[in-house]
Amino acid sequence: MDDFVFYSPTRFVFGRNTETQVGELVKSYGGKKVLIHYGGGSVVRSGLLGRVIKSLDEAAIAHVELGGVKPNPRSDLVYEGIDFARKEGVDFILAVGGGSVIDSAKAIALGVVYDGDFADYYFGKETKNPKAVPASLPIGTVLTIAAAGSEGSPNSVITLEGDLKRACTGEVLRPKFSILNPELTLTLPLYQVACGLTDMFAHVVERYFTPTRDVTITDEMCEAIMRTIVSEGEKAISEPNNYEARANIMWAGTVAHNNVCGVGRVQDWSSHAIEHELSALYDCAHGAGLAVVMPAWMEYVMNTDVARFARFAERVFGVKDADEVTTAKAGIKAYRTWLRKIGMPLSFSELGAKAEDIPFLVKKLNLSGNTLGSFRPLKDEDVAEIYKLACIEH
Amino acid sequence: MDDFVFYSPTRFVFGRNTETQVGELVKSYGGKKVLIHYGGGSVVRSGLLGRVIKSLDEAAIAHVELGGVKPNPRSDLVYEGIDFARKEGVDFILAVGGGSVIDSAKAIALGVVYDGDFADYYFGKETKNPKAVPASLPIGTVLTIAAAGSEGSPNSVITLEGDLKRACTGEVLRPKFSILNPELTLTLPLYQVACGLTDMFAHVVERYFTPTRDVTITDEMCEAIMRTIVSEGEKAISEPNNYEARANIMWAGTVAHNNVCGVGRVQDWSSHAIEHELSALYDCAHGAGLAVVMPAWMEYVMNTDVARFARFAERVFGVKDADEVTTAKAGIKAYRTWLRKIGMPLSFSELGAKAEDIPFLVKKLNLSGNTLGSFRPLKDEDVAEIYKLACIEH
């Protein structure tokens, strides 16, 4: 078991109507003027933005708004948000939305207090020792989709100039509070729900397949969360009004990424990096890209540790075959079957991606001679092979 | 799934030699003069206290010491600590020890900043709406035994005048940081290790048997942690030098009680209350008392929800019999077998408790006509029956 620090200081306020507490929560963390950051019109139409504003007004918290965050959030709106927040003298950033909105809010929060270009802190796989963000405005969230886990994580992913999808990290970026009301997710399009399920499942997979494996508690926690996502996720798709299923996956999405299931060992994260090139180039949903990439990654690296994949098959999907190899393969197949069942694409073509772009995708990933991931460190040619496997129709 | 707030802001610093970071950690939380609180001489003899002092000195943090905390910590030392800390102008309480030391440190931390008697915040089952502690000095811990979970919890248990073992709670009592070095636990007497295992397992059981059961994520997390405690706990007892086993149970003890496996539903906690009367009267180890009480509680309440106990049997101990009732019974038997295997007592007589004291124990629990617990609310006569079942030899 490797040494680690576990620190998850976010206050998670979970349940029905919890958005009505947002004003008091901002006040308790010292916020006096809030930038409310959000995406498209659904937050306005549903009345959620109105309820948030009402709560802030009741707590006598001043506020300004900046909407327009798109999936795979871009740096141009971040720059606009930084200028706007500075001009308005904002001291607290409130994200009302999903992972894209929260990530954009984090970028603004760090940019407001930083003299240079906020993008200085966003790095690719080429950066060996990324610099953690040292300071930011405090951030709060009202989550509207169970997916990215950004509501409890220290990370933010932004697509910079040149379609470069890059990440940054820093403990200061963990939200002070996150409001999780499963009712807010009941009206989401089911495709978005499924993308969210795929993303949170992938967050656990990245922590489960690692070269340091003798951590019983972490394995057990990973498997517990993956089984929950599989069973409750299916239920959320087949019974869209099932509050219990929505509540289970909402909390699963948070614990899948606040690192409680990732302590004590090295993690992988290569599938995320390989996927980011797809959603940056084709503007597909990150979850959909992961549904295409991650099973392909599994097929490619399975032989590195067949026993591990057999355990995944048995404990997560309950499948067991004659021997370890066939069990391991059956597990990957069961994973794809689940992805298909919840409505995810499984190949490049379904995603709008093109096999002829593979050399460009690999170049854009820019490993610069370094390797990617830890379970099986990948070189450029390995990544190309994984993209090729992702082209196969299922 | 019930509404909940999950808030676990403690910074957990886990791994070898992490006690050398204590000075910098105290400094980062603003401490300038520390009261080091500890128990008996083992912390002195092992050199741990010296390493802690060295680290504080290197960070230029002033310090005074107060040792002498005993298992089932008593209020007299708390009063002494409060006076001492006030006189010395202490602004940070550092617990170096296990649950008893940490609980005593929490009591001192709240008492220093409170005008009245610290015991005002400690309440028994007779108090329906206990008042949460509003303020305390900041607390840090260097944990020396995997057991109570107090290193990440908002609770403290103190034995007050008249052998009244009572608890208090308050978010301010969550340690700012907790240093968890599994190496520090390698030299513990195995009986203490086993008491710790029994206690942490019980913390999950209290969250697992509840009247609101439809929370897949919470059930899965509970079972994951219980299986880890069973398998890694056995290993820690049979291979005392196994660092991995010690590391697994040390972290399991923390997540068993920081409530990550307890969200979204009512909890029970009756076995803890029933046990506290035993350790308060006979001064036995809390874990040993739980080993005697909890299986007896299970036998008494099993019929309230046999399916639940059958699930516990199958998922935690991997036993399954012809039908639900026999499976449920086999699960309780497997639990006792495990307790015996790690070296725990199973009956009143092994604990030094006496059947003729049962009426006095029930009176001391002082339900005052109220009920105890939630899975099956217990009256005085139910508690007496559970104590009687705990008298049976196994």
PDB file of C-alpha atoms in Angstrom, chain B residues 25-177:
ATOM      1  CA  LEU B  25       0.834  20.259   9.707  1.00  0.00           C
ATOM      2  CA  VAL B  26       0.180  22.022  13.022  1.00  0.00           C
ATOM      3  CA  LYS B  27       1.751  25.154  11.578  1.00  0.00           C
ATOM      4  CA  SER B  28      -0.398  24.986   8.435  1.00  0.00           C
ATOM      5  CA  TYR B  29      -3.494  25.049  10.664  1.00  0.00           C
ATOM      6  CA  GLY B  30      -2.258  28.028  12.645  1.00  0.00           C
ATOM      7  CA  GLY B  31      -1.138  26.267  15.824  1.00  0.00           C
ATOM      8  CA  LYS B  32       1.500  28.112  17.868  1.00  0.00           C
ATOM      9  CA  LYS B  33       1.392  26.283  21.186  1.00  0.00           C
ATOM     10  CA  VAL B  34       0.362  22.653  21.352  1.00  0.00           C
ATOM     11  CA  LEU B  35      -0.887  20.449  24.166  1.00  0.00           C
ATOM     12  CA  ILE B  36       0.393  16.954  23.374  1.00  0.00           C
ATOM     13  CA  HIS B  37      -2.069  14.538  24.935  1.00  0.00           C
ATOM     14  CA  TYR B  38      -1.219  10.859  25.264  1.00  0.00           C
ATOM     15  CA  GLY B  39      -1.798   7.710  27.277  1.00  0.00           C
ATOM     16  CA  GLY B  40       0.663   5.426  29.003  1.00  0.00           C
ATOM     17  CA  GLY B  41       4.363   4.943  28.636  1.00  0.00           C
ATOM     18  CA  SER B  42       4.409   3.000  25.354  1.00  0.00           C
ATOM     19  CA  VAL B  43       4.335   6.203  23.320  1.00  0.00           C
ATOM     20  CA  VAL B  44       7.351   7.404  25.329  1.00  0.00           C
ATOM     21  CA  ARG B  45       9.242   4.087  25.246  1.00  0.00           C
ATOM     22  CA  SER B  46       8.721   3.531  21.518  1.00  0.00           C
ATOM     23  CA  GLY B  47      10.291   6.895  20.756  1.00  0.00           C
ATOM     24  CA  LEU B  48       7.145   8.162  19.056  1.00  0.00           C
ATOM     25  CA  LEU B  49       6.653  11.031  21.498  1.00  0.00           C
ATOM     26  CA  GLY B  50      10.259  12.051  20.929  1.00  0.00           C
ATOM     27  CA  ARG B  51       9.801  12.097  17.147  1.00  0.00           C
ATOM     28  CA  VAL B  52       6.628  14.158  17.485  1.00  0.00           C
ATOM     29  CA  ILE B  53       8.393  16.665  19.756  1.00  0.00           C
ATOM     30  CA  LYS B  54      11.346  16.847  17.366  1.00  0.00           C
ATOM     31  CA  SER B  55       9.028  17.635  14.467  1.00  0.00           C
ATOM     32  CA  LEU B  56       7.254  20.351  16.487  1.00  0.00           C
ATOM     33  CA  ASP B  57      10.589  21.824  17.528  1.00  0.00           C
ATOM     34  CA  GLU B  58      11.790  21.885  13.927  1.00  0.00           C
ATOM     35  CA  ALA B  59       8.673  23.813  12.987  1.00  0.00           C
ATOM     36  CA  ALA B  60       9.226  26.164  15.968  1.00  0.00           C
ATOM     37  CA  ILE B  61       5.916  25.168  17.578  1.00  0.00           C
ATOM     38  CA  ALA B  62       5.845  25.480  21.378  1.00  0.00           C
ATOM     39  CA  HIS B  63       4.425  22.513  23.289  1.00  0.00           C
ATOM     40  CA  VAL B  64       3.446  21.148  26.683  1.00  0.00           C
ATOM     41  CA  GLU B  65       2.518  17.551  27.483  1.00  0.00           C
ATOM     42  CA  LEU B  66      -0.221  15.791  29.385  1.00  0.00           C
ATOM     43  CA  GLY B  67      -0.087  11.990  29.498  1.00  0.00           C
ATOM     44  CA  GLY B  68      -2.038   9.466  31.515  1.00  0.00           C
ATOM     45  CA  VAL B  69      -5.158   8.876  29.429  1.00  0.00           C
ATOM     46  CA  LYS B  70      -6.594   5.445  30.266  1.00  0.00           C
ATOM     47  CA  PRO B  71      -8.858   3.234  28.153  1.00  0.00           C
ATOM     48  CA  ASN B  72     -12.465   4.379  28.669  1.00  0.00           C
ATOM     49  CA  PRO B  73     -11.154   7.887  29.336  1.00  0.00           C
ATOM     50  CA  ARG B  74     -12.470   9.666  32.413  1.00  0.00           C
ATOM     51  CA  SER B  75     -13.595  13.193  33.038  1.00  0.00           C
ATOM     52  CA  ASP B  76     -11.071  13.900  35.816  1.00  0.00           C
ATOM     53  CA  LEU B  77      -8.157  14.037  33.373  1.00  0.00           C
ATOM     54  CA  VAL B  78     -10.260  16.138  31.014  1.00  0.00           C
ATOM     55  CA  TYR B  79     -10.817  18.739  33.733  1.00  0.00           C
ATOM     56  CA  GLU B  80      -7.096  18.704  34.480  1.00  0.00           C
ATOM     57  CA  GLY B  81      -6.298  19.115  30.774  1.00  0.00           C
ATOM     58  CA  ILE B  82      -8.676  22.050  30.386  1.00  0.00           C
ATOM     59  CA  ASP B  83      -7.100  23.898  33.344  1.00  0.00           C
ATOM     60  CA  PHE B  84      -3.592  23.101  32.134  1.00  0.00           C
ATOM     61  CA  ALA B  85      -4.269  24.181  28.540  1.00  0.00           C
ATOM     62  CA  ARG B  86      -5.823  27.466  29.697  1.00  0.00           C
ATOM     63  CA  LYS B  87      -2.973  28.204  32.068  1.00  0.00           C
ATOM     64  CA  GLU B  88      -0.399  27.487  29.355  1.00  0.00           C
ATOM     65  CA  GLY B  89      -2.193  29.442  26.620  1.00  0.00           C
ATOM     66  CA  VAL B  90      -2.426  26.417  24.352  1.00  0.00           C
ATOM     67  CA  ASP B  91      -4.111  26.980  20.960  1.00  0.00           C
ATOM     68  CA  PHE B  92      -3.964  23.469  19.448  1.00  0.00           C
ATOM     69  CA  ILE B  93      -4.599  19.996  20.908  1.00  0.00           C
ATOM     70  CA  LEU B  94      -2.550  17.124  19.503  1.00  0.00           C
ATOM     71  CA  ALA B  95      -3.631  13.598  20.404  1.00  0.00           C
ATOM     72  CA  VAL B  96      -0.906  10.950  20.153  1.00  0.00           C
ATOM     73  CA  GLY B  97      -2.601   7.618  20.720  1.00  0.00           C
ATOM     74  CA  GLY B  98      -5.783   5.677  20.020  1.00  0.00           C
ATOM     75  CA  GLY B  99      -9.480   6.390  20.361  1.00  0.00           C
ATOM     76  CA  SER B 100      -9.365   7.028  24.102  1.00  0.00           C
ATOM     77  CA  VAL B 101      -6.625   9.623  23.783  1.00  0.00           C
ATOM     78  CA  ILE B 102      -8.352  11.300  20.832  1.00  0.00           C
ATOM     79  CA  ASP B 103     -11.704  11.393  22.628  1.00  0.00           C
ATOM     80  CA  SER B 104     -10.064  12.878  25.723  1.00  0.00           C
ATOM     81  CA  ALA B 105      -8.282  15.440  23.516  1.00  0.00           C
ATOM     82  CA  LYS B 106     -11.602  16.417  21.913  1.00  0.00           C
ATOM     83  CA  ALA B 107     -13.170  16.923  25.339  1.00  0.00           C
ATOM     84  CA  ILE B 108     -10.291  19.182  26.375  1.00  0.00           C
ATOM     85  CA  ALA B 109     -10.456  21.070  23.061  1.00  0.00           C
ATOM     86  CA  LEU B 110     -14.106  21.920  23.536  1.00  0.00           C
ATOM     87  CA  GLY B 111     -13.758  22.559  27.268  1.00  0.00           C
ATOM     88  CA  VAL B 112     -11.010  25.170  26.861  1.00  0.00           C
ATOM     89  CA  VAL B 113     -13.266  27.499  24.856  1.00  0.00           C
ATOM     90  CA  TYR B 114     -16.488  26.815  26.808  1.00  0.00           C
ATOM     91  CA  ASP B 115     -17.450  28.789  29.887  1.00  0.00           C
ATOM     92  CA  GLY B 116     -19.478  26.042  31.537  1.00  0.00           C
ATOM     93  CA  ASP B 117     -18.782  22.399  32.400  1.00  0.00           C
ATOM     94  CA  PHE B 118     -17.503  20.501  29.313  1.00  0.00           C
ATOM     95  CA  ALA B 119     -19.782  17.607  30.334  1.00  0.00           C
ATOM     96  CA  ASP B 120     -22.825  19.723  29.424  1.00  0.00           C
ATOM     97  CA  TYR B 121     -22.328  18.530  25.838  1.00  0.00           C
ATOM     98  CA  TYR B 122     -22.118  14.844  26.714  1.00  0.00           C
ATOM     99  CA  PHE B 123     -25.473  13.161  26.621  1.00  0.00           C
ATOM    100  CA  GLY B 124     -27.014   9.778  27.080  1.00  0.00           C
ATOM    101  CA  LYS B 125     -29.838   8.052  25.293  1.00  0.00           C
ATOM    102  CA  GLU B 126     -32.226  10.011  27.511  1.00  0.00           C
ATOM    103  CA  THR B 127     -31.380  13.192  25.579  1.00  0.00           C
ATOM    104  CA  LYS B 128     -33.563  13.344  22.497  1.00  0.00           C
ATOM    105  CA  ASN B 129     -32.030  16.337  20.779  1.00  0.00           C
ATOM    106  CA  PRO B 130     -28.420  16.602  21.853  1.00  0.00           C
ATOM    107  CA  LYS B 131     -26.783  19.961  21.291  1.00  0.00           C
ATOM    108  CA  ALA B 132     -23.849  19.844  18.886  1.00  0.00           C
ATOM    109  CA  VAL B 133     -20.608  21.334  20.159  1.00  0.00           C
ATOM    110  CA  PRO B 134     -20.386  24.827  18.609  1.00  0.00           C
ATOM    111  CA  ALA B 135     -16.674  25.562  19.095  1.00  0.00           C
ATOM    112  CA  SER B 136     -13.377  24.007  20.131  1.00  0.00           C
ATOM    113  CA  LEU B 137      -9.657  24.446  19.747  1.00  0.00           C
ATOM    114  CA  PRO B 138      -8.352  22.789  16.576  1.00  0.00           C
ATOM    115  CA  ILE B 139      -7.363  19.138  17.016  1.00  0.00           C
ATOM    116  CA  GLY B 140      -4.792  16.972  15.259  1.00  0.00           C
ATOM    117  CA  THR B 141      -4.016  13.292  15.810  1.00  0.00           C
ATOM    118  CA  VAL B 142      -1.149  10.844  15.453  1.00  0.00           C
ATOM    119  CA  LEU B 143      -3.008   7.533  15.503  1.00  0.00           C
ATOM    120  CA  THR B 144      -1.444   4.478  17.141  1.00  0.00           C
ATOM    121  CA  ILE B 145      -4.198   1.875  16.792  1.00  0.00           C
ATOM    122  CA  ALA B 146      -6.728   1.044  14.096  1.00  0.00           C
ATOM    123  CA  ALA B 147      -9.983   0.948  15.967  1.00  0.00           C
ATOM    124  CA  ALA B 148     -12.283   3.732  17.076  1.00  0.00           C
ATOM    125  CA  GLY B 149     -12.347   5.894  13.963  1.00  0.00           C
ATOM    126  CA  SER B 150     -12.236   8.971  16.200  1.00  0.00           C
ATOM    127  CA  GLU B 151      -9.397  10.273  13.980  1.00  0.00           C
ATOM    128  CA  GLY B 152     -12.020  11.131  11.362  1.00  0.00           C
ATOM    129  CA  SER B 153     -15.244  11.422  13.325  1.00  0.00           C
ATOM    130  CA  PRO B 154     -17.086  14.330  14.984  1.00  0.00           C
ATOM    131  CA  ASN B 155     -17.652  12.286  18.160  1.00  0.00           C
ATOM    132  CA  SER B 156     -16.098  11.839  21.585  1.00  0.00           C
ATOM    133  CA  VAL B 157     -17.020   9.375  24.345  1.00  0.00           C
ATOM    134  CA  ILE B 158     -16.045  10.111  27.955  1.00  0.00           C
ATOM    135  CA  THR B 159     -16.898   8.331  31.192  1.00  0.00           C
ATOM    136  CA  LEU B 160     -18.315  10.969  33.499  1.00  0.00           C
ATOM    137  CA  GLU B 161     -18.796  10.923  37.275  1.00  0.00           C
ATOM    138  CA  GLY B 162     -20.883   7.932  38.357  1.00  0.00           C
ATOM    139  CA  ASP B 163     -19.580   5.566  35.645  1.00  0.00           C
ATOM    140  CA  LEU B 164     -21.769   7.303  33.066  1.00  0.00           C
ATOM    141  CA  LYS B 165     -20.194   6.694  29.672  1.00  0.00           C
ATOM    142  CA  ARG B 166     -21.590   9.391  27.464  1.00  0.00           C
ATOM    143  CA  ALA B 167     -21.000  10.775  23.947  1.00  0.00           C
ATOM    144  CA  CYS B 168     -20.938  14.198  22.349  1.00  0.00           C
ATOM    145  CA  THR B 169     -20.803  15.320  18.745  1.00  0.00           C
ATOM    146  CA  GLY B 170     -20.002  18.408  16.702  1.00  0.00           C
ATOM    147  CA  GLU B 171     -18.412  19.111  13.315  1.00  0.00           C
ATOM    148  CA  VAL B 172     -15.753  21.237  15.035  1.00  0.00           C
ATOM    149  CA  LEU B 173     -14.486  18.057  16.731  1.00  0.00           C
ATOM    150  CA  ARG B 174     -13.360  16.484  13.465  1.00  0.00           C
ATOM    151  CA  PRO B 175      -9.565  16.593  13.543  1.00  0.00           C
ATOM    152  CA  LYS B 176      -7.939  19.070  11.165  1.00  0.00           C
ATOM    153  CA  PHE B 177      -5.452  16.361  10.281  1.00  0.00           C
TER     154      PHE B 177
END
